[in-house]
mmCIF file of C-alpha atoms and ligand atoms in Angstrom:
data_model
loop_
_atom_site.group_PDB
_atom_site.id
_atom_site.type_symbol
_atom_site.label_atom_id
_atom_site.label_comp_id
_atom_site.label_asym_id
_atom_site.label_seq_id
_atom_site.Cartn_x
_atom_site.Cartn_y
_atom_site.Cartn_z
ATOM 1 C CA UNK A 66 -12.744 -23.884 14.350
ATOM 2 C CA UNK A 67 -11.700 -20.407 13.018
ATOM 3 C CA UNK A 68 -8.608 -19.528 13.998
ATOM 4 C CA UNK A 69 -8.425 -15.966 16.883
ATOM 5 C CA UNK A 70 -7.633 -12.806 14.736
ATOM 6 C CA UNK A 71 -6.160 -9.484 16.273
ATOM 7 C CA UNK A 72 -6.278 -6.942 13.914
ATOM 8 C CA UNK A 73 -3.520 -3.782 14.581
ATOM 9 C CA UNK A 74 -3.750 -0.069 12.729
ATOM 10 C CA UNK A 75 -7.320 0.528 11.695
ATOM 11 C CA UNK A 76 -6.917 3.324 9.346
ATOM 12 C CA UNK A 77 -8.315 3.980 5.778
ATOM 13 C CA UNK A 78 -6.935 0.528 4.800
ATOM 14 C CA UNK A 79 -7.048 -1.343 8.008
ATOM 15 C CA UNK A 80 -10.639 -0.611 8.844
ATOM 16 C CA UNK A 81 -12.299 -2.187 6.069
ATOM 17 C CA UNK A 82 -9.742 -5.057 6.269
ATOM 18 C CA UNK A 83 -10.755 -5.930 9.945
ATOM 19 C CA UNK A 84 -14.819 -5.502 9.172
ATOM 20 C CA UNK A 85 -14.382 -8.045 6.576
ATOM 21 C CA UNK A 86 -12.584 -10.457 9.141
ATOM 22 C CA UNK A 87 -15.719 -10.065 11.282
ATOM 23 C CA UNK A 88 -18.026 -10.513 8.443
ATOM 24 C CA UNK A 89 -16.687 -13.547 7.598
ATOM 25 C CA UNK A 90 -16.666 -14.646 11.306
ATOM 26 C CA UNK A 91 -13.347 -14.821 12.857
ATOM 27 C CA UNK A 92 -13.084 -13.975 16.217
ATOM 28 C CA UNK A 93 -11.307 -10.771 16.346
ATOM 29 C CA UNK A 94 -9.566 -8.070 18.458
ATOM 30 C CA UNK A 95 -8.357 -5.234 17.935
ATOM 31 C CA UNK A 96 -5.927 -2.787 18.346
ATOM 32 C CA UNK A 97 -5.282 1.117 17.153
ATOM 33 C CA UNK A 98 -3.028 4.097 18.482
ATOM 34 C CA UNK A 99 -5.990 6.752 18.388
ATOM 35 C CA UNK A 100 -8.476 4.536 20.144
ATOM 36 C CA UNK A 101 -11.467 6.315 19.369
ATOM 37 C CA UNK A 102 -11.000 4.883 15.578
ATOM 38 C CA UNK A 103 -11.419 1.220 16.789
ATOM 39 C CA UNK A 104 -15.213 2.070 18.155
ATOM 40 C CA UNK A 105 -17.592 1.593 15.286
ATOM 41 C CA UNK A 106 -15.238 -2.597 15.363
ATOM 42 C CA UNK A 107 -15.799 -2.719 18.802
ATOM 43 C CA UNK A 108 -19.806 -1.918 18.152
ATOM 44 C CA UNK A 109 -19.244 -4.290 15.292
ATOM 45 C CA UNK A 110 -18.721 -7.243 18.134
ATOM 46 C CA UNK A 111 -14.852 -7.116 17.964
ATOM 47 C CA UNK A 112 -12.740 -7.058 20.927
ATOM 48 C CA UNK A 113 -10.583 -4.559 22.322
ATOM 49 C CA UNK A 114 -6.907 -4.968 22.675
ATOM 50 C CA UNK A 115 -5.213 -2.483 25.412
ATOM 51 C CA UNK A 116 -1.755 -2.545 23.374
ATOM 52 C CA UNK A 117 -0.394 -4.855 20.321
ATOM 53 C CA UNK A 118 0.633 -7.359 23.454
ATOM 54 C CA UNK A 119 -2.537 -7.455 24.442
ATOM 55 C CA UNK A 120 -4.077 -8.238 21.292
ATOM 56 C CA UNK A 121 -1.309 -10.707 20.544
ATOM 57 C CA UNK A 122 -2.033 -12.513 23.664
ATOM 58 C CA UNK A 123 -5.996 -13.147 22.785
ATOM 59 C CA UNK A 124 -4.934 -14.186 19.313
ATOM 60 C CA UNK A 125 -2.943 -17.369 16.657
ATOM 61 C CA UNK A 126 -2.877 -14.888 13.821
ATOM 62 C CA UNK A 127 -2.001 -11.094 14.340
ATOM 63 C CA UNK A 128 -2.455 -8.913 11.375
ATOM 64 C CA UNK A 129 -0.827 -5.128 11.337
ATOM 65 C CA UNK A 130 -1.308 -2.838 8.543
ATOM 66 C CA UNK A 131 -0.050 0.595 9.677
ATOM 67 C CA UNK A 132 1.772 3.522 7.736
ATOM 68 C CA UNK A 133 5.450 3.168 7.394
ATOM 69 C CA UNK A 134 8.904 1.046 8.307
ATOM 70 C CA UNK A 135 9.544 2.019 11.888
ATOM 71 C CA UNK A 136 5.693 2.011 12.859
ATOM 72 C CA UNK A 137 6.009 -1.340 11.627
ATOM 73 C CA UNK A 138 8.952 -2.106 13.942
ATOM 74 C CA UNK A 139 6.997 -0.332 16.822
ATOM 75 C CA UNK A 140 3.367 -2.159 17.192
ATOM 76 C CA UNK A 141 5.660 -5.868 16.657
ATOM 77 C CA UNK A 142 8.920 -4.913 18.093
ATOM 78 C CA UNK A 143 8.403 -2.240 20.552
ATOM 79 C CA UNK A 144 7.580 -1.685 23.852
ATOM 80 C CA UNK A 145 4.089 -3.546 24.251
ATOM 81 C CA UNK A 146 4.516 -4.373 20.802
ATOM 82 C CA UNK A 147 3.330 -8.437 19.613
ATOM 83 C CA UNK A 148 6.440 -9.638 20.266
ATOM 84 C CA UNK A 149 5.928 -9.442 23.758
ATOM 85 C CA UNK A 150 2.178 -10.858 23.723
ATOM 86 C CA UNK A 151 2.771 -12.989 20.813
ATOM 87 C CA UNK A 152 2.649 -17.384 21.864
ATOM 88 C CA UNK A 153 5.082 -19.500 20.028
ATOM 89 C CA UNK A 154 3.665 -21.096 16.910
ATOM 90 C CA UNK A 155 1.506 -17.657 16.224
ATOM 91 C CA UNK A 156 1.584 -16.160 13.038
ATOM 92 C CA UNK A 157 2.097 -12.236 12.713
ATOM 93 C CA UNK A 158 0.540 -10.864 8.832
ATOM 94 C CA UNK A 159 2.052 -7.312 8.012
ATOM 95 C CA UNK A 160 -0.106 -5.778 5.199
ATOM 96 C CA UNK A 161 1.602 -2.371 5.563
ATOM 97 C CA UNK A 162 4.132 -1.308 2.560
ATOM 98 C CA UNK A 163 7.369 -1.123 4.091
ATOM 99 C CA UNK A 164 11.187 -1.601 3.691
ATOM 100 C CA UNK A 165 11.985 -5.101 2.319
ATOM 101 C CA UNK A 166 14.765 -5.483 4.602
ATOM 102 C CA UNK A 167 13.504 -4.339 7.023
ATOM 103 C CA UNK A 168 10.200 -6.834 6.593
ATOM 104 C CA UNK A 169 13.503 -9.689 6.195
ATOM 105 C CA UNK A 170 14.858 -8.203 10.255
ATOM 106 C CA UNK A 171 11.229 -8.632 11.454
ATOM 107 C CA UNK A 172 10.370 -11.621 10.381
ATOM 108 C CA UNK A 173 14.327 -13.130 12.074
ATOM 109 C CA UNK A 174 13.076 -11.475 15.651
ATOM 110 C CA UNK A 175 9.888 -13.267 15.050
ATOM 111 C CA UNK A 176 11.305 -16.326 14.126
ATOM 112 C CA UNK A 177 13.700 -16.421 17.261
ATOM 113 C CA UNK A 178 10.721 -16.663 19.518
ATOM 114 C CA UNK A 179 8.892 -19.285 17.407
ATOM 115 C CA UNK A 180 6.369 -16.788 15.565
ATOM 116 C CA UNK A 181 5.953 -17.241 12.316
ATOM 117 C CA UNK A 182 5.791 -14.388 9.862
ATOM 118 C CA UNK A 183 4.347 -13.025 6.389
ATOM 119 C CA UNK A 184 4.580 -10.003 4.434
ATOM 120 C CA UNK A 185 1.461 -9.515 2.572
ATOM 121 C CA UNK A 186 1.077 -5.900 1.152
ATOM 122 C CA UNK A 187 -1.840 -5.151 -0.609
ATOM 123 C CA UNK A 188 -3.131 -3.541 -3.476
ATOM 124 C CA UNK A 189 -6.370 -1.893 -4.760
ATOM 125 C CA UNK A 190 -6.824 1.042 -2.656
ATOM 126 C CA UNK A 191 -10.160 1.716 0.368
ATOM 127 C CA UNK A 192 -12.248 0.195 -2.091
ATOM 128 C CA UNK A 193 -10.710 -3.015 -2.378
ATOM 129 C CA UNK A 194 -10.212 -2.840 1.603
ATOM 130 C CA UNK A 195 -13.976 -2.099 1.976
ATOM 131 C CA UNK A 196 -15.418 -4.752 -0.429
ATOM 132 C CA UNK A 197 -12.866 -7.339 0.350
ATOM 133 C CA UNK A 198 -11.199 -7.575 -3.495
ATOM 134 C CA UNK A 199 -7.238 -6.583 -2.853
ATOM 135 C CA UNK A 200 -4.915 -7.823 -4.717
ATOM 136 C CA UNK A 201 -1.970 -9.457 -1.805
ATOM 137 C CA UNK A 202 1.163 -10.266 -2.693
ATOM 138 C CA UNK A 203 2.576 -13.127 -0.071
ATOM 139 C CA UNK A 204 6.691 -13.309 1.042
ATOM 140 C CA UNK A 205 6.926 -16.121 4.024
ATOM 141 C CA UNK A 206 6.601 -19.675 3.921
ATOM 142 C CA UNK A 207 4.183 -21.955 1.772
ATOM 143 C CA UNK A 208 2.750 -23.863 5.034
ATOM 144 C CA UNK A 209 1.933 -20.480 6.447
ATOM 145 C CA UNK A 210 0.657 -18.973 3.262
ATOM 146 C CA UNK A 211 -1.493 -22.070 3.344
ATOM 147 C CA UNK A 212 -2.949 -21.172 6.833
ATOM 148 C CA UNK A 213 -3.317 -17.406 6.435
ATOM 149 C CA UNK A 214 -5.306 -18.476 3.130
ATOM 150 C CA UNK A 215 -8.680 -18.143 5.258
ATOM 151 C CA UNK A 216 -8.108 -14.997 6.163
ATOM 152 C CA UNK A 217 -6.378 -13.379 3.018
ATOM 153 C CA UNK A 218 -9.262 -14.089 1.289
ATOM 154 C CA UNK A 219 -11.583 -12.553 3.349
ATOM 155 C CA UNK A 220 -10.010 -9.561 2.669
ATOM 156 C CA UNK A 221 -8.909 -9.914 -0.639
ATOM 157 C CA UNK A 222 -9.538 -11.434 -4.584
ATOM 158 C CA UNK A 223 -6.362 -12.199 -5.167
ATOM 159 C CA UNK A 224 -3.778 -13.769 -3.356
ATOM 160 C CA UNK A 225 -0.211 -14.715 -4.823
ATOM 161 C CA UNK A 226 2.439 -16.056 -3.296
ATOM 162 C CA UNK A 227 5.394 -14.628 -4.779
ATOM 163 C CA UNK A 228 8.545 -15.878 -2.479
ATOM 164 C CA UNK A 229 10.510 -16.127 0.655
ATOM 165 C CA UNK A 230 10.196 -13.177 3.296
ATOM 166 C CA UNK A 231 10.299 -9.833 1.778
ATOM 167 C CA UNK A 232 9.106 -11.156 -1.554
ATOM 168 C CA UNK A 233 5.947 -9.807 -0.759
ATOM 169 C CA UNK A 234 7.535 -6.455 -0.179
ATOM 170 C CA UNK A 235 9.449 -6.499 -3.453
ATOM 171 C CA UNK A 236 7.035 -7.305 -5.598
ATOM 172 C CA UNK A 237 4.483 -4.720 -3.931
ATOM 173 C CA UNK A 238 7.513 -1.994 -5.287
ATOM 174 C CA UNK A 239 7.587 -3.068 -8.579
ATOM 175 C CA UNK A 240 4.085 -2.984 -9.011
ATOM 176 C CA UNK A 241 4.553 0.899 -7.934
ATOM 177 C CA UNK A 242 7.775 1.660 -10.201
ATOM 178 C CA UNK A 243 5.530 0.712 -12.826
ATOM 179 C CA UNK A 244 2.616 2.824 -12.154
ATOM 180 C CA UNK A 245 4.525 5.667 -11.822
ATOM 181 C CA UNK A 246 6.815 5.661 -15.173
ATOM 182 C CA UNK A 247 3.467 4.781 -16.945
ATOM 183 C CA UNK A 248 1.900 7.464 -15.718
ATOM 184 C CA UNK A 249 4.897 9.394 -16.566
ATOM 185 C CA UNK A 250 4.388 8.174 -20.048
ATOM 186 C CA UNK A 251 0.931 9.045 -20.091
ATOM 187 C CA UNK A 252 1.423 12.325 -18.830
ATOM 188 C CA UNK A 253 3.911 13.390 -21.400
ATOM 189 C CA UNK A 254 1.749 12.200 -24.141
ATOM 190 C CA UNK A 255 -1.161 14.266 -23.220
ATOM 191 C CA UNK A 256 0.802 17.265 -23.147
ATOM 192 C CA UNK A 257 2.430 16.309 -26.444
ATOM 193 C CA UNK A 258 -1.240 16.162 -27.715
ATOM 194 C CA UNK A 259 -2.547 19.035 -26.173
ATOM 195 C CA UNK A 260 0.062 21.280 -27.814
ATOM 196 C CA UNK A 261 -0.355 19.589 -31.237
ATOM 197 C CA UNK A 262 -3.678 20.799 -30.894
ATOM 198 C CA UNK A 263 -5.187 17.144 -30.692
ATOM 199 C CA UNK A 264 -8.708 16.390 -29.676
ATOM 200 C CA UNK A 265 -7.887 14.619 -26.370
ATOM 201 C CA UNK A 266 -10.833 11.737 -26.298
ATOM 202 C CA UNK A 267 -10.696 11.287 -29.331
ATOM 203 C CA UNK A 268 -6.719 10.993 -29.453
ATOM 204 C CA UNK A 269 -7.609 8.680 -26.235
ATOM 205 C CA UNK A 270 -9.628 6.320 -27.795
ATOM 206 C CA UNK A 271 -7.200 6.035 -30.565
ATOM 207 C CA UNK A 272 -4.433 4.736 -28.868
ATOM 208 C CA UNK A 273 -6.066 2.804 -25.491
ATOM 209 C CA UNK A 274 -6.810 -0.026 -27.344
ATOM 210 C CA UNK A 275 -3.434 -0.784 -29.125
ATOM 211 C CA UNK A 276 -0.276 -1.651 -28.007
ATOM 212 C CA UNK A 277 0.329 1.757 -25.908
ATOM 213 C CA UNK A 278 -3.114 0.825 -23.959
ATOM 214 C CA UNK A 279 -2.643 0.183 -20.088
ATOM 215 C CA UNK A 280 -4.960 0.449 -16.870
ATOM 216 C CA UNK A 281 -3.546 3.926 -16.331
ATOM 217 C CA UNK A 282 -3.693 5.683 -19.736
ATOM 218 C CA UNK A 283 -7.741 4.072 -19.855
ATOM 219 C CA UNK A 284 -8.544 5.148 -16.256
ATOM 220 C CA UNK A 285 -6.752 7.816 -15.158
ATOM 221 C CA UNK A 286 -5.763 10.054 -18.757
ATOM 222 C CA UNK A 287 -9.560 10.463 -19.142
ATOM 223 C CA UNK A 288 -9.242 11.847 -15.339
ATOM 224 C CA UNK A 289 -6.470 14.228 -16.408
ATOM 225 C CA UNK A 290 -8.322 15.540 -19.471
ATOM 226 C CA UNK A 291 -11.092 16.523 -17.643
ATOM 227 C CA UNK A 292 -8.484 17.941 -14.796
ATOM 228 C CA UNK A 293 -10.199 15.574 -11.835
ATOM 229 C CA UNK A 294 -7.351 15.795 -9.524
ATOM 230 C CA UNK A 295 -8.961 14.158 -6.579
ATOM 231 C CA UNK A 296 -7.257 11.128 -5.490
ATOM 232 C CA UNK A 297 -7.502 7.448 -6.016
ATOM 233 C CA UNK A 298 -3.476 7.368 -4.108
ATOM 234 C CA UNK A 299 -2.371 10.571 -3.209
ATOM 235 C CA UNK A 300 1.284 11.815 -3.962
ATOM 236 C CA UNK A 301 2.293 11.649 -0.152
ATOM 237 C CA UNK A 302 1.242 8.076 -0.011
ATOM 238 C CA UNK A 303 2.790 7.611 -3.343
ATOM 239 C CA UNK A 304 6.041 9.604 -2.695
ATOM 240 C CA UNK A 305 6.482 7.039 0.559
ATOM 241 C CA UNK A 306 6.698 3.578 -1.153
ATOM 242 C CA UNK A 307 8.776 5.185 -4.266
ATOM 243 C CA UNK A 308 11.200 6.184 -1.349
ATOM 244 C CA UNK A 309 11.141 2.246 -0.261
ATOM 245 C CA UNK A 310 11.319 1.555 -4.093
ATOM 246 C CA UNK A 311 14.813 4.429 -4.227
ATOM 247 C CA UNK A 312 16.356 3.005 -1.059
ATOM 248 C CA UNK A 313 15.999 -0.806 -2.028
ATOM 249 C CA UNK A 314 17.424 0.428 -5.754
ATOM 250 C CA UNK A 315 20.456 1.308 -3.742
ATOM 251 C CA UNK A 316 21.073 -1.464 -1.443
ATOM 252 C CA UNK A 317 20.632 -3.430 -4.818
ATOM 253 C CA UNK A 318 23.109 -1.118 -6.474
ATOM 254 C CA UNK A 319 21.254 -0.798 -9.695
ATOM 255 C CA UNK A 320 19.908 2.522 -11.046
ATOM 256 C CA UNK A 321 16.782 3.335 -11.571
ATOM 257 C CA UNK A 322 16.659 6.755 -13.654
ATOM 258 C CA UNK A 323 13.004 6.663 -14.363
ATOM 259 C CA UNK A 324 11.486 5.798 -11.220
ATOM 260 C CA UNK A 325 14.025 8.515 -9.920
ATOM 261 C CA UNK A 326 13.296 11.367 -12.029
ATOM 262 C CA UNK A 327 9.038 10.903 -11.048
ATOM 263 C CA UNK A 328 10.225 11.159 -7.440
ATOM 264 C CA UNK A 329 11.623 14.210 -7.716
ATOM 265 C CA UNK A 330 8.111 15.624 -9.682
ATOM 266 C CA UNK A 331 6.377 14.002 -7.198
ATOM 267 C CA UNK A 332 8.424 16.061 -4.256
ATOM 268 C CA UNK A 333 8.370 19.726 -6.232
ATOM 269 C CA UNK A 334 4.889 19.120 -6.602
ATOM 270 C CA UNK A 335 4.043 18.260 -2.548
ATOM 271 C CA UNK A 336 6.109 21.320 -2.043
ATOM 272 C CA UNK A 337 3.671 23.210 -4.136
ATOM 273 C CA UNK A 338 1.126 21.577 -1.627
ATOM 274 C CA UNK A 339 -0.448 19.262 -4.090
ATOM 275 C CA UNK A 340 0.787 16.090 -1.637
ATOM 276 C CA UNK A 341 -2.815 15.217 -1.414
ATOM 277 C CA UNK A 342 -3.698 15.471 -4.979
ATOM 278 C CA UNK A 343 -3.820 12.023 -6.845
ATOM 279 C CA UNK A 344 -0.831 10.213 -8.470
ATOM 280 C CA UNK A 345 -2.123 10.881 -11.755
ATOM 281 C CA UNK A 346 -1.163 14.945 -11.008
ATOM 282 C CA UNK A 347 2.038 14.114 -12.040
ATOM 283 C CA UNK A 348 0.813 15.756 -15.340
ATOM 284 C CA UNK A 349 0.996 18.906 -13.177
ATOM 285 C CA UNK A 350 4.512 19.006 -12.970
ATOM 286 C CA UNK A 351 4.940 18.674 -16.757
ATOM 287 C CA UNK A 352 2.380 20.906 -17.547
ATOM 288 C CA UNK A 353 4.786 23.566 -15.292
ATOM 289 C CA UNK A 354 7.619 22.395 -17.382
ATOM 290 C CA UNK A 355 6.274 23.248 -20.548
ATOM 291 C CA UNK A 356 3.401 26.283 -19.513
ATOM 292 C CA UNK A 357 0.839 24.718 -21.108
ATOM 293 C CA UNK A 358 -2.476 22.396 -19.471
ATOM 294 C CA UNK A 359 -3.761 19.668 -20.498
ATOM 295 C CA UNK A 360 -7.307 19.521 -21.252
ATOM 296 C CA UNK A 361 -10.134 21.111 -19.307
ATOM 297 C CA UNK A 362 -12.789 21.577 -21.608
ATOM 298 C CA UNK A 363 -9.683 22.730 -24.472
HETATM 299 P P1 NAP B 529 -3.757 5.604 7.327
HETATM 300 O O1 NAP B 529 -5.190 5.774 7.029
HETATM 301 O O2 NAP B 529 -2.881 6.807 7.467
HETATM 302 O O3 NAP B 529 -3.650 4.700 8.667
HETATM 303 C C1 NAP B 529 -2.425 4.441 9.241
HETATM 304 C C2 NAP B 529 -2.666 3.550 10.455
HETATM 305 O O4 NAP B 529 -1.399 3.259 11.053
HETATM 306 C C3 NAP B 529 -3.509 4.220 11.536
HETATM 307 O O5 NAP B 529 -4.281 3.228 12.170
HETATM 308 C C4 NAP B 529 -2.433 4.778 12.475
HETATM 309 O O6 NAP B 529 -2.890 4.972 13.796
HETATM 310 C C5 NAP B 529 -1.446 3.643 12.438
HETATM 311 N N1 NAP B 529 -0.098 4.031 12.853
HETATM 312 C C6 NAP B 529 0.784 4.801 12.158
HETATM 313 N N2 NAP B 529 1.935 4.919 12.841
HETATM 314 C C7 NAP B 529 1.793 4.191 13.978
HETATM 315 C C8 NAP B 529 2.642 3.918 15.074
HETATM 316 N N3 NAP B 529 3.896 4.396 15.128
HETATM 317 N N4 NAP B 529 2.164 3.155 16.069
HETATM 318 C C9 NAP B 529 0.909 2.650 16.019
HETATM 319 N N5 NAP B 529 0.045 2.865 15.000
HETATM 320 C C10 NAP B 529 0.497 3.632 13.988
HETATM 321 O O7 NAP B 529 -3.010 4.691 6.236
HETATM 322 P P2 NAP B 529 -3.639 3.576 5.264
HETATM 323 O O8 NAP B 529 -4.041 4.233 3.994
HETATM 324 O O9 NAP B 529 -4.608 2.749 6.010
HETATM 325 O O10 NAP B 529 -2.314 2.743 4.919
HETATM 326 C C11 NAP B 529 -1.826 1.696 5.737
HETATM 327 C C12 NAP B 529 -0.765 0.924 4.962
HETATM 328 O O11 NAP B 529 -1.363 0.368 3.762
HETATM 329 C C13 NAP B 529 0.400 1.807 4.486
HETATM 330 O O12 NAP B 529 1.620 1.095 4.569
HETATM 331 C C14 NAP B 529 0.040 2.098 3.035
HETATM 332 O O13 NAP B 529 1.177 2.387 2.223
HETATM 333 C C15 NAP B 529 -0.635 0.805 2.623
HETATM 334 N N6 NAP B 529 -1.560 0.939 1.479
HETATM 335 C C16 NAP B 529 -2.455 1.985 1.429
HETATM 336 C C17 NAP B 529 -3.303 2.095 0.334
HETATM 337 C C18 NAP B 529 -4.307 3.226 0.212
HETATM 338 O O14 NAP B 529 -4.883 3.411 -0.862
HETATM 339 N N7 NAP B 529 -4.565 4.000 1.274
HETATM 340 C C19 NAP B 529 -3.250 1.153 -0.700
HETATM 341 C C20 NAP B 529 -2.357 0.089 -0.604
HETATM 342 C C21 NAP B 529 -1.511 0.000 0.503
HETATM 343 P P3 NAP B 529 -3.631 6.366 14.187
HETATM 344 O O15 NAP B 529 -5.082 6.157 13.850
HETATM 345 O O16 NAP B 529 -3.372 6.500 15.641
HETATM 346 O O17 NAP B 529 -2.982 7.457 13.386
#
């Protein structure tokens, strides 16, 4: 029999998450502060929780994916937060992006009562969350990787476990540090190119297939050239987990100048209220830099 699923923060990401729990026929119930965004799951045939207790007490495996670190530590360790709801031998599944150490705390509180916990941010944006094909990235134990495995991959393609608790976490950061310094890279390239007088495409195609090619230079430099802004991440969202990625540096006591230096573009240019523009409009702040734009028809 399919193990009970409660399913906590149904926002852009957690919403399409929790339909594909349904869809693939776990029981479910759910849980979210505003709690007019839970209706269309509750028409769906889930359940509705009154508080993350309450959905912790109908359920073995309690998944939260809401915005940040402390919301995190409110919906498990708050005040009719899982904790409270949660039986021993449950399993709580945070797909949020949050603090490693934080996730590392969490998963000690948990353990003290006998739940068992995973980290298990995701990647691949509402589309993956909608059609079920995030990439997760696993901290916990194996035995309880094993057991989520059912309901990871209802939600997502790929699932790797990656380490201990926080793992998950970590890894989730490094993927980020590296999509922002390439984009840096692609950025200043294009603006090299535009004020060489390059033909953009064509300059494009040249390179995207050689050594310099990656998944943001092929998908998101053609989006720059033709100055589509709208985003697949937005800076704010962005700007949060390189914040996770700045503080973690430090604890770690290793500099990172790169990922550093793309923060602080990234905060001049929510300033200039571009916050909801997409990560690739780092370009922006370049283009600032140096007065000239990129593409648009050139
Ligand atoms: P979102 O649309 O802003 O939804 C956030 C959810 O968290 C909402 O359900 C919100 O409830 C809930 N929430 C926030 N603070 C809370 C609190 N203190 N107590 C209870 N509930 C709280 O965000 P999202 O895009 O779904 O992102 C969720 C997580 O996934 C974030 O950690 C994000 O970094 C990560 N992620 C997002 C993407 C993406 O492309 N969007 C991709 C990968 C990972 P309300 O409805 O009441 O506001």
């Amino acid at each position: 029999m399919k193990e009970a699923i409660g399913f906590i923060g149904l926002g852009i990401m957690g919403r399409g998450m929790a339909a594909n729990l349904l869809k693939a026929g776990f029981p479910l119930t759910v849980w979210n502060r505003t709690a007019g965004r839970a209706a269309p799951l509750v028409d769906a045939g889930a359940a509705a929780g009154d508080s993350p207790a309450g959905v912790a007490r109908h359920s073995d495996i309690i998944v939260t994916c809401v915005s940040d670190t402390p919301d995190v530590e409110a919906v498990v360790l708050g005040p009719a937060g899982v904790i409270e709801g949660a039986r021993p031998g449950a399993l709580v599944i945070d797909c949020s992006t949050i603090s490693p150490a934080t996730t590392r705390d969490i998963a000690a509180r948990l353990r003290e009562r006998g739940v068992h916990f995973l980290d298990a941010p995701v990647s691949g944006g509402s589309e993956g969350a909608a059609k079920g094909t995030l990439s997760i990235m696993v901290g916990g134990e194996a035995e309880q990787v094993e057991r989520a495995k059912p309901v990871l991959a209802a939600m997502g393609k790929t699932i790797t476990h990656v380490g201990g608790p926080g793992a998950g976490q970590m890894v989730k950061l490094v993927n980020q540090i590296l999509v922002v310094v390439t984009m840096q890279g692609v950025a200043e390239a294009l603006l090299f190119a535009q004020a060489g007088g390059l033909d953009l495409e064509q300059t494009l195609a040249a390179v995207g297939g050689g050594a310099a090619g990656s998944w943001m230079l092929n998908n998101r430099g053609p989006q720059v050239i033709q100055r589509d802004f709208r985003p697949g991440f937005t800076i704010d969202l962005q700007q949060k987990d390189l914040r996770l990625v700045l503080e973690t540096a430090d604890q770690l006591g290793i500099p990172l100048p790169s990922t550093a230096m793309v923060f602080q573009f990234y905060r001049a240019l929510q300033q200039q209220g571009l916050g909801g523009d997409g990560n690739h409009a780092l370009a922006k702040a370049l283009e600032r830099l140096a007065g000239v734009e990129i593409g648009g028809g050139q």
